[in-house]
Amino acid sequence: MIRNLLALLLATFLCTCGPAPQENGTPAAAADTAPPKIVFLTGDEEYRSEESMPMLADILERELGAETVVGYSLDSNGVIDPNNLYHVSALDELEDADLMVVFLRFRQLPADMARKITDYAESGRPIVGFRTATHSFRYTEPRDSALMVLNDEWPARVFGQQWITHHGHFADGHGRLTEVSLVDERRDSPILNGVQPFQAYSWLYHVDGGEWKLSGDSAPLLMGHSLRSQHEADGKLDQFPLDNPVAWTKTYTGESGKPARVFFTTLGHPYDFREESMRKLALNGIYWALGREADIPAGGVNADFAGPYEPNNSGFGSEYKPGMRPRTR
């Protein structure tokens, strides 16, 4: 199984990106108006994706009539445990999914679990990623050497960048650290409908500049300006400038030969989603990835909460809410 996964990933490493994603006029492929099936994969021990992604799923069920499935890192008793790096539930649901949404961080999944994620990515179906999906996996043991391609090469090809660095945590959840603005030449993108400049709690990720460049046809939508930077204090702004893209579109062409739409944002602190513009960005990006940009209103998708959203703050260890179980229908 591991040998097959490595062969597949190394083969697709040589694939080039497809044509730039079309945002106006005719979509890259005719959109299906049937209710889509959207599978969210959560599993990060820092940013409470187990709370933010179900919140988005509930809104999408209301607004799009979508069938949504949320996968979680679970312990042996079926309780959500973001610190369990070796498990994500609901991966079989990807087989007939219309969209995969990824908010994973440094997972060390068994090869058969990882293969279900990479098989989806190679299928040509759309993908949306949040923040730590640039480092969805971290394999370090010699026995996992065949999976190490997933650490850096895979996210750079699929999402546009791998994990590099950020400008510093500082007042985690107690202050806004990134000024978010619209890229002028992309203001007509339907993904930005209803999105206004705002200040995010997410500390700015470095993805472009210095020795690094976004991959493929990545086209930034939003820029972030770090309001407080350790790299500035260390005199390293030539390598890690204060301004960096925080949301972009791209395509990924895998084994299927079909260009897949990809929307990515490096934002994703649990408190960012209190901002209506952040929720609109996420929802609009999901609609666009699905080829449903014509259904995005001029003011953006209705981002009113479908239920309470009171997430815990970011942080490691036991900062997440204990005893939570996957939502039931």
Short mmCIF file of C-alpha atoms in Angstrom, two decimals:
data_model
loop_
_atom_site.label_atom_id
_atom_site.label_comp_id
_atom_site.label_asym_id
_atom_site.label_seq_id
_atom_site.Cartn_x
_atom_site.Cartn_y
_atom_site.Cartn_z
CA MET A 1 0.00 0.00 0.00
CA ILE A 2 2.77 2.45 0.95
CA ARG A 3 4.71 1.60 -2.22
CA ASN A 4 1.63 2.23 -4.35
CA LEU A 5 0.99 5.56 -2.65
CA LEU A 6 4.56 6.70 -3.25
CA ALA A 7 4.42 5.70 -6.90
CA LEU A 8 1.20 7.62 -7.40
CA LEU A 9 2.45 10.75 -5.68
CA LEU A 10 5.81 10.77 -7.42
CA ALA A 11 4.10 10.37 -10.78
CA THR A 12 1.75 13.23 -10.13
CA PHE A 13 4.62 15.40 -8.89
CA LEU A 14 5.54 15.87 -12.53
CA CYS A 15 2.04 17.01 -13.51
CA THR A 16 1.66 20.64 -14.49
CA CYS A 17 -1.09 22.91 -13.39
CA GLY A 18 -4.13 23.27 -15.64
CA PRO A 19 -5.57 26.44 -17.11
CA ALA A 20 -6.28 29.32 -14.79
CA PRO A 21 -9.62 28.95 -13.00
CA GLN A 22 -12.35 30.97 -14.68
CA GLU A 23 -14.28 33.27 -12.36
CA ASN A 24 -16.40 35.21 -14.82
CA GLY A 25 -18.48 33.98 -17.71
CA THR A 26 -18.68 30.25 -18.32
CA PRO A 27 -17.21 28.11 -15.52
CA ALA A 28 -14.37 25.72 -16.28
CA ALA A 29 -16.94 22.92 -16.23
CA ALA A 30 -20.72 23.09 -16.24
CA ALA A 31 -21.93 23.34 -12.65
CA ASP A 32 -24.29 20.67 -11.37
CA THR A 33 -27.29 22.26 -9.69
CA ALA A 34 -28.05 19.17 -7.61
CA PRO A 35 -27.31 19.55 -3.90
CA PRO A 36 -23.58 18.81 -3.51
CA LYS A 37 -21.95 16.48 -1.04
CA ILE A 38 -19.22 18.30 0.89
CA VAL A 39 -16.81 16.43 3.16
CA PHE A 40 -14.90 18.45 5.77
CA LEU A 41 -11.74 16.89 7.21
CA THR A 42 -10.83 18.37 10.59
CA GLY A 43 -7.84 17.43 12.68
CA ASP A 44 -5.68 20.21 14.10
CA GLU A 45 -4.61 20.58 17.68
CA GLU A 46 -4.38 24.37 17.62
CA TYR A 47 -7.17 26.20 15.78
CA ARG A 48 -10.42 24.48 16.80
CA SER A 49 -11.32 23.27 13.32
CA GLU A 50 -13.60 20.78 15.06
CA GLU A 51 -15.75 23.80 15.93
CA SER A 52 -15.39 26.12 12.92
CA MET A 53 -15.89 23.59 10.14
CA PRO A 54 -19.20 22.17 11.47
CA MET A 55 -20.38 25.77 11.76
CA LEU A 56 -19.68 26.33 8.06
CA ALA A 57 -21.28 22.99 7.23
CA ASP A 58 -24.51 24.02 8.94
CA ILE A 59 -24.65 27.26 6.96
CA LEU A 60 -24.05 25.38 3.69
CA GLU A 61 -26.86 22.98 4.45
CA ARG A 62 -29.19 25.92 4.94
CA GLU A 63 -28.02 28.04 1.99
CA LEU A 64 -27.03 25.43 -0.58
CA GLY A 65 -29.06 22.43 0.49
CA ALA A 66 -25.75 20.60 0.68
CA GLU A 67 -25.22 17.19 2.20
CA THR A 68 -22.31 17.72 4.58
CA VAL A 69 -20.11 15.25 6.38
CA VAL A 70 -17.48 16.24 8.95
CA GLY A 71 -14.55 13.96 9.74
CA TYR A 72 -12.74 14.33 13.06
CA SER A 73 -9.72 13.04 14.92
CA LEU A 74 -11.32 10.64 17.38
CA ASP A 75 -10.05 8.61 20.32
CA SER A 76 -10.85 4.93 20.79
CA ASN A 77 -14.16 5.84 22.43
CA GLY A 78 -15.36 7.99 19.54
CA VAL A 79 -14.69 11.27 21.38
CA ILE A 80 -13.13 14.15 19.44
CA ASP A 81 -9.44 14.39 20.30
CA PRO A 82 -7.52 16.84 18.09
CA ASN A 83 -4.28 15.61 19.66
CA ASN A 84 -4.73 12.16 18.10
CA LEU A 85 -2.51 12.54 15.05
CA TYR A 86 -3.20 9.06 13.74
CA HIS A 87 -6.90 9.14 12.92
CA VAL A 88 -9.49 11.06 10.90
CA SER A 89 -13.02 9.72 10.60
CA ALA A 90 -15.37 9.68 7.59
CA LEU A 91 -12.64 9.28 4.97
CA ASP A 92 -14.73 6.73 3.07
CA GLU A 93 -17.22 9.53 2.41
CA LEU A 94 -14.70 11.08 0.01
CA GLU A 95 -15.40 8.39 -2.57
CA ASP A 96 -18.54 10.13 -3.87
CA ALA A 97 -17.92 13.64 -2.51
CA ASP A 98 -18.30 16.71 -4.72
CA LEU A 99 -15.89 18.77 -2.59
CA MET A 100 -13.19 18.06 -0.03
CA VAL A 101 -12.50 20.76 2.57
CA VAL A 102 -9.24 20.27 4.47
CA PHE A 103 -8.30 21.73 7.86
CA LEU A 104 -5.64 19.28 9.06
CA ARG A 105 -2.37 19.91 10.85
CA PHE A 106 0.72 17.66 11.06
CA ARG A 107 -1.24 14.40 10.90
CA GLN A 108 0.55 11.06 10.82
CA LEU A 109 -2.24 8.99 9.34
CA PRO A 110 -1.75 5.35 8.39
CA ALA A 111 -1.06 4.89 4.70
CA ASP A 112 -4.55 3.59 3.92
CA MET A 113 -6.13 6.70 5.46
CA ALA A 114 -3.74 9.07 3.71
CA ARG A 115 -4.41 7.30 0.40
CA LYS A 116 -8.12 8.17 0.58
CA ILE A 117 -7.23 11.86 0.80
CA THR A 118 -4.68 11.75 -2.00
CA ASP A 119 -6.99 9.65 -4.19
CA TYR A 120 -9.59 12.40 -3.92
CA ALA A 121 -7.00 15.05 -4.79
CA GLU A 122 -5.95 13.10 -7.90
CA SER A 123 -9.56 12.73 -9.07
CA GLY A 124 -9.92 16.24 -10.50
CA ARG A 125 -12.66 17.21 -8.07
CA PRO A 126 -12.44 20.60 -6.28
CA ILE A 127 -10.63 21.22 -3.02
CA VAL A 128 -10.78 23.94 -0.36
CA GLY A 129 -8.07 24.35 2.26
CA PHE A 130 -7.76 26.34 5.47
CA ARG A 131 -4.64 27.60 7.21
CA THR A 132 -2.73 24.52 8.42
CA ALA A 133 -3.60 22.47 5.35
CA THR A 134 -0.24 23.75 4.06
CA HIS A 135 1.13 21.27 6.58
CA SER A 136 -1.59 18.66 6.71
CA PHE A 137 0.93 15.87 7.27
CA ARG A 138 4.18 15.37 9.14
CA TYR A 139 5.84 11.98 8.79
CA THR A 140 9.15 11.65 10.61
CA GLU A 141 9.71 7.95 11.30
CA PRO A 142 11.87 5.85 8.93
CA ARG A 143 8.99 3.39 8.55
CA ASP A 144 6.97 6.23 7.01
CA SER A 145 9.62 7.34 4.53
CA ALA A 146 7.36 6.56 1.56
CA LEU A 147 4.78 8.99 2.95
CA MET A 148 7.18 11.90 3.49
CA VAL A 149 6.27 13.29 0.06
CA LEU A 150 3.06 14.42 1.77
CA ASN A 151 4.93 16.68 4.20
CA ASP A 152 5.97 19.47 1.84
CA GLU A 153 5.76 18.51 -1.86
CA TRP A 154 2.10 17.47 -1.77
CA PRO A 155 0.63 20.62 -0.14
CA ALA A 156 2.80 22.88 -2.30
CA ARG A 157 1.45 21.23 -5.47
CA VAL A 158 -2.17 20.92 -4.37
CA PHE A 159 -2.76 24.02 -2.24
CA GLY A 160 -0.04 26.34 -3.51
CA GLN A 161 2.45 26.29 -0.64
CA GLN A 162 3.94 24.24 2.18
CA TRP A 163 4.62 25.25 5.78
CA ILE A 164 7.41 27.86 5.99
CA THR A 165 7.01 30.24 8.96
CA HIS A 166 4.74 32.90 10.45
CA HIS A 167 5.26 36.33 12.00
CA GLY A 168 4.62 35.28 15.60
CA HIS A 169 1.81 34.32 17.97
CA PHE A 170 1.96 37.22 20.46
CA ALA A 171 -1.48 37.93 22.02
CA ASP A 172 -3.14 34.68 20.99
CA GLY A 173 -6.85 35.38 20.66
CA HIS A 174 -6.56 38.58 22.70
CA GLY A 175 -5.62 40.89 19.87
CA ARG A 176 -5.83 41.14 16.11
CA LEU A 177 -2.55 40.55 14.36
CA THR A 178 -3.22 40.79 10.61
CA GLU A 179 -4.78 43.57 8.52
CA VAL A 180 -6.66 41.94 5.63
CA SER A 181 -7.28 43.86 2.38
CA LEU A 182 -8.63 43.04 -1.07
CA VAL A 183 -6.32 42.67 -4.06
CA ASP A 184 -7.44 45.49 -6.39
CA GLU A 185 -7.26 43.51 -9.61
CA ARG A 186 -9.38 40.71 -8.13
CA ARG A 187 -12.19 42.87 -6.73
CA ASP A 188 -14.56 41.57 -9.39
CA SER A 189 -14.07 37.98 -8.25
CA PRO A 190 -17.36 36.53 -6.97
CA ILE A 191 -15.37 35.06 -4.09
CA LEU A 192 -14.98 38.60 -2.76
CA ASN A 193 -18.67 39.48 -3.00
CA GLY A 194 -19.61 41.08 0.31
CA VAL A 195 -16.09 40.71 1.72
CA GLN A 196 -14.82 43.87 3.40
CA PRO A 197 -11.34 44.59 4.78
CA PHE A 198 -11.01 43.37 8.35
CA GLN A 199 -8.45 42.60 11.04
CA ALA A 200 -7.82 38.92 11.72
CA TYR A 201 -6.72 37.14 14.86
CA SER A 202 -4.60 34.81 12.71
CA TRP A 203 -0.92 35.66 12.79
CA LEU A 204 0.34 36.06 9.25
CA TYR A 205 1.75 33.01 7.46
CA HIS A 206 4.63 33.55 5.05
CA VAL A 207 3.82 31.95 1.68
CA ASP A 208 5.37 34.25 -0.93
CA GLY A 209 8.51 36.38 -1.07
CA GLY A 210 12.19 36.00 -0.34
CA GLU A 211 13.18 32.49 -1.44
CA TRP A 212 9.55 31.34 -1.67
CA LYS A 213 6.84 31.65 -4.29
CA LEU A 214 3.27 30.41 -4.50
CA SER A 215 3.14 27.47 -6.89
CA GLY A 216 1.41 26.98 -10.22
CA ASP A 217 -1.27 29.46 -11.26
CA SER A 218 -2.01 30.66 -7.73
CA ALA A 219 -3.75 34.04 -7.95
CA PRO A 220 -4.06 36.01 -4.68
CA LEU A 221 -7.44 37.43 -3.68
CA LEU A 222 -6.60 38.96 -0.31
CA MET A 223 -3.40 40.34 1.19
CA GLY A 224 -2.47 40.36 4.84
CA HIS A 225 -0.27 42.90 6.61
CA SER A 226 1.32 41.75 9.85
CA LEU A 227 0.51 44.19 12.66
CA ARG A 228 3.21 42.71 14.89
CA SER A 229 6.13 40.70 13.61
CA GLN A 230 8.96 38.74 15.16
CA HIS A 231 10.67 38.75 11.77
CA GLU A 232 10.60 42.55 11.82
CA ALA A 233 12.15 42.54 15.29
CA ASP A 234 14.82 40.15 14.04
CA GLY A 235 15.59 42.23 10.96
CA LYS A 236 14.45 39.54 8.50
CA LEU A 237 11.85 41.41 6.47
CA ASP A 238 13.91 40.96 3.31
CA GLN A 239 13.18 37.24 3.65
CA PHE A 240 9.74 37.44 5.26
CA PRO A 241 7.98 40.71 4.33
CA LEU A 242 5.13 42.14 6.37
CA ASP A 243 2.70 41.73 3.46
CA ASN A 244 1.68 38.32 2.14
CA PRO A 245 -1.27 36.69 0.39
CA VAL A 246 -3.85 35.24 2.78
CA ALA A 247 -6.31 33.85 0.20
CA TRP A 248 -5.95 32.68 -3.40
CA THR A 249 -7.35 30.49 -6.15
CA LYS A 250 -5.45 27.96 -8.25
CA THR A 251 -5.89 24.75 -10.19
CA TYR A 252 -4.42 21.35 -9.51
CA THR A 253 -4.11 18.72 -12.21
CA GLY A 254 -3.47 15.25 -10.89
CA GLU A 255 -3.57 11.73 -12.25
CA SER A 256 -7.02 12.18 -13.77
CA GLY A 257 -5.74 14.90 -16.09
CA LYS A 258 -8.69 17.08 -15.11
CA PRO A 259 -7.89 20.53 -13.66
CA ALA A 260 -9.47 20.87 -10.24
CA ARG A 261 -10.47 24.20 -8.75
CA VAL A 262 -8.69 24.99 -5.50
CA PHE A 263 -9.51 27.78 -3.04
CA PHE A 264 -7.16 28.35 -0.12
CA THR A 265 -6.86 30.75 2.79
CA THR A 266 -4.17 30.91 5.45
CA LEU A 267 -6.69 32.50 7.82
CA GLY A 268 -8.54 30.23 10.23
CA HIS A 269 -8.10 31.27 13.86
CA PRO A 270 -11.37 30.27 15.58
CA TYR A 271 -12.13 33.91 16.35
CA ASP A 272 -11.64 34.93 12.70
CA PHE A 273 -14.94 33.21 11.94
CA ARG A 274 -16.77 35.66 14.20
CA GLU A 275 -16.16 38.14 11.37
CA GLU A 276 -18.92 38.11 8.77
CA SER A 277 -16.40 38.88 6.03
CA MET A 278 -14.35 35.83 6.99
CA ARG A 279 -17.41 33.60 6.84
CA LYS A 280 -18.44 35.10 3.50
CA LEU A 281 -14.93 34.51 2.14
CA ALA A 282 -15.06 30.86 3.19
CA LEU A 283 -18.59 30.28 1.89
CA ASN A 284 -18.04 32.15 -1.38
CA GLY A 285 -14.81 30.20 -1.91
CA ILE A 286 -16.68 26.92 -1.42
CA TYR A 287 -19.40 27.96 -3.89
CA TRP A 288 -16.73 28.94 -6.43
CA ALA A 289 -14.82 25.69 -6.01
CA LEU A 290 -18.05 23.82 -6.72
CA GLY A 291 -18.58 25.85 -9.90
CA ARG A 292 -21.53 27.64 -8.33
CA GLU A 293 -20.21 31.21 -8.56
CA ALA A 294 -23.34 32.27 -10.42
CA ASP A 295 -25.25 31.50 -7.21
CA ILE A 296 -23.15 33.87 -5.09
CA PRO A 297 -25.25 37.01 -4.41
CA ALA A 298 -23.72 40.44 -4.99
CA GLY A 299 -23.44 40.80 -1.22
CA GLY A 300 -21.97 37.35 -0.78
CA VAL A 301 -23.51 34.16 0.54
CA ASN A 302 -25.72 34.69 3.58
CA ALA A 303 -23.23 34.11 6.39
CA ASP A 304 -25.58 34.39 9.37
CA PHE A 305 -24.84 31.65 11.87
CA ALA A 306 -27.16 28.65 11.69
CA GLY A 307 -26.64 27.98 15.40
CA PRO A 308 -24.44 29.05 18.31
CA TYR A 309 -20.77 29.55 17.55
CA GLU A 310 -18.78 29.93 20.75
CA PRO A 311 -15.40 28.34 20.04
CA ASN A 312 -12.57 27.91 22.48
CA ASN A 313 -9.49 30.00 21.82
CA SER A 314 -6.54 28.69 19.83
CA GLY A 315 -3.87 26.81 21.71
CA PHE A 316 -2.27 23.43 22.19
CA GLY A 317 -2.70 20.71 24.78
CA SER A 318 -6.07 20.72 26.51
CA GLU A 319 -7.39 24.01 25.07
CA TYR A 320 -10.06 22.21 23.06
CA LYS A 321 -13.46 21.35 24.54
CA PRO A 322 -13.26 17.90 26.15
CA GLY A 323 -15.90 15.25 25.68
CA MET A 324 -17.21 16.49 22.33
CA ARG A 325 -18.59 13.87 19.97
CA PRO A 326 -19.25 14.13 16.23
CA ARG A 327 -22.51 15.86 15.45
CA THR A 328 -25.49 13.65 14.69
CA ARG A 329 -28.42 14.16 12.33
#
